[in-house]
Tab-separated table of C-alpha atoms (C1' of nucleotides) in Angstrom:
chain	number	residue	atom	x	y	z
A	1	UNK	CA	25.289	-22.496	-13.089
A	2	UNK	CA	27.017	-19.520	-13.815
A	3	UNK	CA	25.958	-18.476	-16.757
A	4	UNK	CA	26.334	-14.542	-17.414
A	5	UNK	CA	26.625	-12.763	-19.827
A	6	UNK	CA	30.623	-10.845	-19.686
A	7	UNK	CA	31.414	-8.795	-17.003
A	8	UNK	CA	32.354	-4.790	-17.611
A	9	UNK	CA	35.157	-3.648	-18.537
A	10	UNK	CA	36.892	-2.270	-16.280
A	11	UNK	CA	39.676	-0.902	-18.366
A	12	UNK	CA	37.654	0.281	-21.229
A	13	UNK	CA	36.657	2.869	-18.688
A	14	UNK	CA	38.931	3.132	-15.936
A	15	UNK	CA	40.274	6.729	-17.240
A	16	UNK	CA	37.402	7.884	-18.289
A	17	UNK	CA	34.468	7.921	-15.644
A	18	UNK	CA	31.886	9.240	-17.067
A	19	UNK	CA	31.829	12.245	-15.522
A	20	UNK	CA	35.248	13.391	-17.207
A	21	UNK	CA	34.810	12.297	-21.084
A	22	UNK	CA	31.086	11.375	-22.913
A	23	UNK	CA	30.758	7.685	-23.336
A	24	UNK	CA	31.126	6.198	-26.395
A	25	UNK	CA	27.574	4.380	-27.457
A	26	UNK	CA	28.773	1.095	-27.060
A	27	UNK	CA	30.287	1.973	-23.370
A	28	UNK	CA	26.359	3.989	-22.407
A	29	UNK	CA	24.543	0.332	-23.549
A	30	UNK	CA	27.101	-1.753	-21.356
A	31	UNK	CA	26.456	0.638	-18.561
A	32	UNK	CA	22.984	0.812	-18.749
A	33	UNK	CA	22.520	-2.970	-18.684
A	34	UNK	CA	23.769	-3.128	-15.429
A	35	UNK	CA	22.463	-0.095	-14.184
A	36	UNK	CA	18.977	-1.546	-15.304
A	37	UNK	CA	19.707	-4.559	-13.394
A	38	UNK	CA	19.842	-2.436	-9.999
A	39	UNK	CA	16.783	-0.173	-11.003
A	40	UNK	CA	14.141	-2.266	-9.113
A	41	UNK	CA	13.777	-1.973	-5.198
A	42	UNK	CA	12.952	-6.146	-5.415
A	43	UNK	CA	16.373	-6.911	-6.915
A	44	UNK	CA	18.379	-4.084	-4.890
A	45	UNK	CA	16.591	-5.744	-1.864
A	46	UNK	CA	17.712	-8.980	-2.874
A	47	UNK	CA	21.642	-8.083	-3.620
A	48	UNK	CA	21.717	-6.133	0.021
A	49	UNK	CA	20.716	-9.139	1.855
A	50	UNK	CA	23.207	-11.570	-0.448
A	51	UNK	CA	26.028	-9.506	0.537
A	52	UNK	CA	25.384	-8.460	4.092
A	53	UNK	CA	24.511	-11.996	4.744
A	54	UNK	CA	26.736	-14.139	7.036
A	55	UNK	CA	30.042	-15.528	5.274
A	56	UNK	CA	28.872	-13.070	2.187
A	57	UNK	CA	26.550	-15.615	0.592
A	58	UNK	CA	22.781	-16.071	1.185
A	59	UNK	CA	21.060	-19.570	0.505
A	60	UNK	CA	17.798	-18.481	-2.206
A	61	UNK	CA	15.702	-20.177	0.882
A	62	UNK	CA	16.942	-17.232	3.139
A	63	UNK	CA	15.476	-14.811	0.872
A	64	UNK	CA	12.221	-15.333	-0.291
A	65	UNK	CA	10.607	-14.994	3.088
A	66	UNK	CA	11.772	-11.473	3.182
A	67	UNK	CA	9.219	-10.720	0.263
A	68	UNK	CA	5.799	-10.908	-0.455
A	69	UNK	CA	6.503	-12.602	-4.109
A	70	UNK	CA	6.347	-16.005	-5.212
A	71	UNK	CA	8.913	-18.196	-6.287
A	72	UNK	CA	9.350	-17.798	-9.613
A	73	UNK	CA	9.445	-14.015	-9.405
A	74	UNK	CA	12.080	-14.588	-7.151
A	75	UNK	CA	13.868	-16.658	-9.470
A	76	UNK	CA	13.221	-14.115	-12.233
A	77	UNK	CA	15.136	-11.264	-10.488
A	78	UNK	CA	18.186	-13.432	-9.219
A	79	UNK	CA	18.713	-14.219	-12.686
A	80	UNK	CA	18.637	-10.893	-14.133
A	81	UNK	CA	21.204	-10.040	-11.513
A	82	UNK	CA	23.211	-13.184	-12.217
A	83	UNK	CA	23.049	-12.236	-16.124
A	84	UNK	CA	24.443	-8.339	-15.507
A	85	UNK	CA	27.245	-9.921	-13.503
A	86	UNK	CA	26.001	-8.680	-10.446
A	87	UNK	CA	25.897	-12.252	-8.389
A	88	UNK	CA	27.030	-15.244	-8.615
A	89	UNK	CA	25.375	-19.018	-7.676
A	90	UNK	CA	25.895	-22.033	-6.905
A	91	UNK	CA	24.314	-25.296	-6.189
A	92	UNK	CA	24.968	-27.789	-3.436
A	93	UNK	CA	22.478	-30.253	-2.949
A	94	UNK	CA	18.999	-29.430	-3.276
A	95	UNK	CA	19.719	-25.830	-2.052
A	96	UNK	CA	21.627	-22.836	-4.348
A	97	UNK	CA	24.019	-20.403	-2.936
A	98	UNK	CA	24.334	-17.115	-4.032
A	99	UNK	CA	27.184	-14.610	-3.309
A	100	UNK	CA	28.110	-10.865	-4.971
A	101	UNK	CA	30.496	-10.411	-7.413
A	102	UNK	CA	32.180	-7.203	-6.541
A	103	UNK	CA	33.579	-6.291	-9.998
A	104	UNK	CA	30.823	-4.940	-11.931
A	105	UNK	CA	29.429	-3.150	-8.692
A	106	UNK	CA	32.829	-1.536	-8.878
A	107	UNK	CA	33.130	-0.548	-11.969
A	108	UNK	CA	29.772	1.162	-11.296
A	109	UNK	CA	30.754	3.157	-8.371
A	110	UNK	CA	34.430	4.471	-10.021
A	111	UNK	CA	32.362	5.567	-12.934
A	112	UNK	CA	30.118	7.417	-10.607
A	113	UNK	CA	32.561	9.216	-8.829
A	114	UNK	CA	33.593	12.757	-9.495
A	115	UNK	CA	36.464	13.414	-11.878
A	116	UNK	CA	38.824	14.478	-8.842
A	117	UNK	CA	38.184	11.284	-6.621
A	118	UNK	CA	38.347	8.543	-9.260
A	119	UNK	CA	41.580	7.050	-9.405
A	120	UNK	CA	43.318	6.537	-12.907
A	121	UNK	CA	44.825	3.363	-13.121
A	122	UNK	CA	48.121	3.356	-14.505
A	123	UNK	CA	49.167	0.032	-16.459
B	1	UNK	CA	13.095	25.603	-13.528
B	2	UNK	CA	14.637	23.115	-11.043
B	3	UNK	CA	11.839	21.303	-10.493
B	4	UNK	CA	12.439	17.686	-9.220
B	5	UNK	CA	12.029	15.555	-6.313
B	6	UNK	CA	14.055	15.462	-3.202
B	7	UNK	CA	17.114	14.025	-3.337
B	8	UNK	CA	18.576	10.956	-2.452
B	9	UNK	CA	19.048	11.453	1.357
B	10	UNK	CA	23.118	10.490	2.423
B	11	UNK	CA	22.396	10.244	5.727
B	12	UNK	CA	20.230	7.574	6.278
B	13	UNK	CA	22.539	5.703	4.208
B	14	UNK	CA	26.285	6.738	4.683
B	15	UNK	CA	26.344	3.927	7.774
B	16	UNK	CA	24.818	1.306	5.580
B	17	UNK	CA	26.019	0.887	2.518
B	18	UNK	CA	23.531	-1.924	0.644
B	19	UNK	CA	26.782	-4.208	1.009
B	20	UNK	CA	26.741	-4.080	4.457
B	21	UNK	CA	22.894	-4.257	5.802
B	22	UNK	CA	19.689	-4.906	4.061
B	23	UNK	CA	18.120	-2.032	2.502
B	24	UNK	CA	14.735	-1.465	3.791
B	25	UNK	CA	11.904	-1.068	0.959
B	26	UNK	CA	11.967	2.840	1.508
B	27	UNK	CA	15.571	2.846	0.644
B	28	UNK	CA	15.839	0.702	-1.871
B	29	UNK	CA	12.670	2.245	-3.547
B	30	UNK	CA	14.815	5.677	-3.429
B	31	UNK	CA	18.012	3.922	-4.712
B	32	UNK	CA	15.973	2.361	-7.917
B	33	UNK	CA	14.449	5.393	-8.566
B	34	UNK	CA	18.185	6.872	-8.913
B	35	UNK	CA	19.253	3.760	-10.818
B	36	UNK	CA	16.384	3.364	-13.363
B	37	UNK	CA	17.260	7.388	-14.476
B	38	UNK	CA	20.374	6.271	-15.237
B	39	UNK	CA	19.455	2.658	-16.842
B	40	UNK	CA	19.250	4.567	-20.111
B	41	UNK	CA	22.187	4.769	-22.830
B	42	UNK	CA	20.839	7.815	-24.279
B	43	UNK	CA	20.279	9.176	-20.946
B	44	UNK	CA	24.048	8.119	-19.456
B	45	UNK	CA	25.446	9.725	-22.596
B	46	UNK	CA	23.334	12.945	-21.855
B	47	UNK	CA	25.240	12.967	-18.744
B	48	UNK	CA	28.313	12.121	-19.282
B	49	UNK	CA	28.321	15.097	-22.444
B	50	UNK	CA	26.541	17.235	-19.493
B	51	UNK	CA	29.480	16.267	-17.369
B	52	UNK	CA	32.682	16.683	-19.390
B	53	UNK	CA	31.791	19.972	-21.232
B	54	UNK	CA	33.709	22.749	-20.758
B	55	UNK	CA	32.555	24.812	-17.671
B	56	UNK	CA	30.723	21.873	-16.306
B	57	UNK	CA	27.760	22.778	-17.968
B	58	UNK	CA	26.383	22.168	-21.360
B	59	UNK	CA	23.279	24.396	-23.692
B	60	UNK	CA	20.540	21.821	-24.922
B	61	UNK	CA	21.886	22.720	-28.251
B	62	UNK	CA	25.024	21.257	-27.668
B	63	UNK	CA	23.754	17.931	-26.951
B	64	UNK	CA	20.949	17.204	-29.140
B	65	UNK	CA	23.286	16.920	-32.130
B	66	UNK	CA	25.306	13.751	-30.662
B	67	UNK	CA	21.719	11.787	-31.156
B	68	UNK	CA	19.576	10.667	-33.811
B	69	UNK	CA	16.578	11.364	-32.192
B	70	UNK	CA	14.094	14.286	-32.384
B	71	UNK	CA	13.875	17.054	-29.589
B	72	UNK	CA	11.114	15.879	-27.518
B	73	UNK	CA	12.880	12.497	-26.539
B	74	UNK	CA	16.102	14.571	-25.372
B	75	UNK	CA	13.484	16.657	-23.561
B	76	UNK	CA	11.825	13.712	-22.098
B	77	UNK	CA	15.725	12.132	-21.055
B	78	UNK	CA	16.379	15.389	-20.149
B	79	UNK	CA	13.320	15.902	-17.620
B	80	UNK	CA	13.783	12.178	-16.256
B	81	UNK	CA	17.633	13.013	-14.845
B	82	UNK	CA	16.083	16.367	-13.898
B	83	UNK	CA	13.520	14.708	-11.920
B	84	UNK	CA	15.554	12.163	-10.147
B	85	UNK	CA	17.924	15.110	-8.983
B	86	UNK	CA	20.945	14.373	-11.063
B	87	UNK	CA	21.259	17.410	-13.547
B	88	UNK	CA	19.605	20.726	-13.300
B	89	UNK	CA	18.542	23.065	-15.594
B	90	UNK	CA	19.220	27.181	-15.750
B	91	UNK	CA	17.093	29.178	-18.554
B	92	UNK	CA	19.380	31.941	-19.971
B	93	UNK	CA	17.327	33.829	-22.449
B	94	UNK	CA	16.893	31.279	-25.244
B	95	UNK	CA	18.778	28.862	-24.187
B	96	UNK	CA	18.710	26.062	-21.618
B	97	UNK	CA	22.204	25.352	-19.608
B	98	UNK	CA	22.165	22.014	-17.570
B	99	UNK	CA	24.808	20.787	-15.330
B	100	UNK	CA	25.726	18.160	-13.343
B	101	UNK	CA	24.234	17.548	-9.412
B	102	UNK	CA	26.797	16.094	-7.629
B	103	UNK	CA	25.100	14.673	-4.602
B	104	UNK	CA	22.446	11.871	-5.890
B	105	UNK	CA	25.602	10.262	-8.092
B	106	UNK	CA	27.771	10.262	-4.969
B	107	UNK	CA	25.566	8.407	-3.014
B	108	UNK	CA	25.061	5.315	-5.509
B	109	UNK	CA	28.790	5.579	-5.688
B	110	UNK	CA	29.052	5.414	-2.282
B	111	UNK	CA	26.270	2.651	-1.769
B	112	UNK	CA	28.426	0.843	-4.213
B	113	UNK	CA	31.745	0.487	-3.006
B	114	UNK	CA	32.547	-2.639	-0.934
B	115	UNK	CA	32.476	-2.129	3.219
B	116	UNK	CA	35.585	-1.687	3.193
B	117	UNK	CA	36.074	0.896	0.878
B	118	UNK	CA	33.133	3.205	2.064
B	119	UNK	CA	34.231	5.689	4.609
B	120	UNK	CA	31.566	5.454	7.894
B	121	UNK	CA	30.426	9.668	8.413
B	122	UNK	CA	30.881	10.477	11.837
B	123	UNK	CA	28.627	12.530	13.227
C	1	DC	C1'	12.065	-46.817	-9.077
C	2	DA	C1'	8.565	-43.212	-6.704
C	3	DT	C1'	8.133	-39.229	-3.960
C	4	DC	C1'	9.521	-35.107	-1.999
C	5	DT	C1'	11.601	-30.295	-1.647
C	6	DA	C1'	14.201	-26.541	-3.721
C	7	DG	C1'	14.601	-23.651	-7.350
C	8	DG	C1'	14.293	-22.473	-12.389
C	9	DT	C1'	11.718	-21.808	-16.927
C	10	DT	C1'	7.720	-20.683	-19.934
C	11	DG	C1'	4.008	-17.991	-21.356
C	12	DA	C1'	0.223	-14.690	-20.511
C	13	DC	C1'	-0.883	-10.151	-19.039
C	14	DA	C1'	-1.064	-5.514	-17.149
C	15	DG	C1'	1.587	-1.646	-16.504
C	16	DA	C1'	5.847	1.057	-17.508
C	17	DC	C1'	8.655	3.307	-20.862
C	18	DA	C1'	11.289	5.133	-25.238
C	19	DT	C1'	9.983	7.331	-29.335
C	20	DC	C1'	7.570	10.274	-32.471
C	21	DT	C1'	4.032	13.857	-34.106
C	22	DA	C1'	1.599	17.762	-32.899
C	23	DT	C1'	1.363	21.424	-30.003
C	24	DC	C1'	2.576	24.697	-26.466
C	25	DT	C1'	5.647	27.859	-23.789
C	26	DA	C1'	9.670	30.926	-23.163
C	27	DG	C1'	12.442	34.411	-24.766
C	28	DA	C1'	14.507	37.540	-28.458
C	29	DG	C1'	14.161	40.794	-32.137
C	30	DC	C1'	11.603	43.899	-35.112
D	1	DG	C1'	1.874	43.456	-31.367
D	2	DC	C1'	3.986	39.603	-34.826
D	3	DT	C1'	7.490	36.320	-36.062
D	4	DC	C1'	11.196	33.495	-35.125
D	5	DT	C1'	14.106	29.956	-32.577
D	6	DA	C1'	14.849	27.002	-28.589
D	7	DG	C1'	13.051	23.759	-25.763
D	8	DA	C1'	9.212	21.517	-23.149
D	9	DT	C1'	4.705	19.061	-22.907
D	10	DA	C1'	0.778	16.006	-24.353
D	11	DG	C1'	-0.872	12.044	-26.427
D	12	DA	C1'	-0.473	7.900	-29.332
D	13	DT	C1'	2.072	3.719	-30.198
D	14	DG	C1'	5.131	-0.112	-30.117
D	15	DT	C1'	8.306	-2.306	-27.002
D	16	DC	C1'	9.889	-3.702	-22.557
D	17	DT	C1'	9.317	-5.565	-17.880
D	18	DG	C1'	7.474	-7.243	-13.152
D	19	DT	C1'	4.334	-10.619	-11.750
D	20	DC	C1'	1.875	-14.902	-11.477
D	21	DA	C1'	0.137	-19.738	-12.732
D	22	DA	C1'	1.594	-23.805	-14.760
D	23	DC	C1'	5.138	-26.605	-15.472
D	24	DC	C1'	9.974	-28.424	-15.548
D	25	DT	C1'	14.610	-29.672	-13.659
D	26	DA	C1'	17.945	-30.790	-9.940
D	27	DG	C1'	18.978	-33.381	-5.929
D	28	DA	C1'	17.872	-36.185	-1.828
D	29	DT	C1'	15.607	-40.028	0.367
D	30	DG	C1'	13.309	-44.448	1.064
DNA sequence: CATCTAGGTTGACAGACATCTATCTAGAGC
DNA sequence: GCTCTAGATAGATGTCTGTCAACCTAGATG
């Protein structure tokens, strides 16, 4: 499995949040992707209950009881997720295992942050 | 001006960031509503060139330049980060100054930050 | 092998959304 | 008042996206 498309930069933007410098076109359509990838309540639903699950991972057949969707819709938005770099999964056995991926989520919140509490990162 | 909808409340979330409990529909609603304003590379450049202009502030004149698109769409951008509470909007005379809300960015940043990295409010 | 369960893919469809044209509103200057 | 510029709104249109039904693939079991 794991198949995703690359993760974000972190370095392309890690003196620059947003907030301190405009984006450069290229950086806004990167951003966006993921930020897209977060901008359904189903899918932020779904990534909350991955990583708050026990031993940070969350079998697909503990999730879709928690909505009123079938499968394949399911299946839809875990892939969208898996595809910005949000999650991860893996299969063992019949059943697939999904955990977070913590990099692009950060990326997200340092760009977010206001110019005085993002840290530069010196290299 | 300043018309838009309530913002993103902190408090019912500062305790549980999405990492660390499941969202429930009403918050994750909120959250995509935030996220899907800013799932828009025209609209995260609008920001960021809201953001990092001198004074903290930038005219509508100064921005619509950077695009290749007519006035109306940077309107319509405009009024969708207006509306989700992230940039507001002073009339001054002829012109229209817009500027950066700090609050509904610093709670996806915060939602966004691994548990251990997000500071718990106390009371 | 056949059968089962778990989970993913494909395609149709209704609704959402970015963009533009046409128009309207807000303010300034004469 | 009229005219101008700046910027917002309304409506049409093509594109995108969440959802489901139908179907397929991955593994396990007998």
């Amino acid at each position: 499995m794991s198949k995703q498309l690359p993760l974000v930069p972190v370095e392309s933007l890690c003196c620059s949040p947003l907030m301190r410098q405009p984006l450069t076109e290229d950086q806004s359509v990167e951003l966006a992707r993921v930020f897209k990838a977060l901008a359904d309540p189903v899918r932020l639903r779904l990534l909350s209950l991955i990583a708050s699950h026990a031993g940070g991972e969350a079998c697909v057949c503990d999730l879709t009881d928690a909505f009123d969707l079938t499968g394949p819709t399911i299946s839809h938005h875990l892939k969208v997720l898996r595809e910005a770099g949000i999650i991860d999964g893996e299969r063992r056995g019949t059943w697939v295992y999904y955990r977070v991926l913590p990099t692009a989520l950060q990326t997200l919140s340092t760009v977010l942050m206001a110019p005085d509490q993002a840290e530069p990162v010196t290299a």
